[in-house]
């Protein structure tokens, strides 16, 4: 199936993703949660077991090492990191762990499948005894799904309701086949990475390596809500406190192409009155909206919603306006 059909399948029905390239690190020991608290900007101490937390992990200068999910489990803490950052993150986390916490890299024996879309709860409920309507957004629990033991969470990167399933590598093909089988009557569709990118993009979710990296900090990237300055101590805190006091000189904004059908791409220049004020970090045709959109950093003075700017696309100044993410507003993901 083509990328547009796959995109639509997730917005209207159910899509199945193989995300096994993602990385998983397991922290164990009495200080595991406190150790996670120290290396990420968001708050994980004080959460209940079964809670999942999204957070950037920063360098001392405030730049972003990676953005990740932290799973607070009964017996351990699971960090789920971006595939391209596994080795770098592993070294960084190790360097910042106290003596009483052990780290296991489970990336290469763990597979991750995701089911996403408005009809997903009804379908998955046929495969598990866990009452899915009771599993809130960003909550996790061990579960048997299709007879296989796995870790289930109500999380995703699409803006739709959805679940992510962490399973032993050896059992992943079985799980995939069982999901496809039960999903048949729901027109379940396997989804490739191209559609995964347009889905996340319509929600304005950051992609590491495009929209955030070691040269950007969470305050510039609209991730200020994940930076808990009141936490006494975490890596990058001093730099972020100072940045917060000084104010940021640039901001990550959403941009809608307001005339024509041209598509902004990474690296294109954003202009105001003929002068460059920023650069596009992600850009694409947004299938659910029928037009081109971009994410990019602009000088803070030009970051207000509805500000009119231009994007240089193939030697043409194409009109665009600042828009608040998510661009796609009809997603079915739970709010709690």
XYZ file of N, CA and C in Angstrom, residues 159 202-203 288 325-332:
36
model
N -0.861 10.586 17.054
C -1.995 11.454 17.373
C -3.300 10.698 17.483
N 2.056 15.744 11.311
C 0.769 16.447 11.415
C 0.431 16.806 12.855
N 1.042 16.107 13.811
C 0.832 16.410 15.227
C 1.850 17.426 15.746
N -3.628 14.563 5.616
C -4.968 14.778 6.191
C -5.454 16.204 5.958
N 0.758 23.831 16.626
C 0.592 22.377 16.506
C -0.357 21.901 17.612
N -1.084 20.782 17.448
C -1.062 19.945 16.249
C -1.770 20.596 15.062
N -1.235 20.369 13.862
C -1.886 20.885 12.650
C -3.171 20.098 12.413
N -3.092 18.784 12.659
C -4.263 17.919 12.519
C -4.932 17.830 13.881
N -6.194 18.265 13.953
C -6.814 18.435 15.270
C -7.852 17.363 15.621
N -8.039 16.381 14.739
C -9.105 15.400 14.984
C -8.594 14.047 15.455
N -7.359 14.005 15.934
C -6.782 12.735 16.405
C -7.578 12.155 17.568
N -7.529 10.838 17.710
C -8.337 10.149 18.727
C -7.540 9.750 19.961
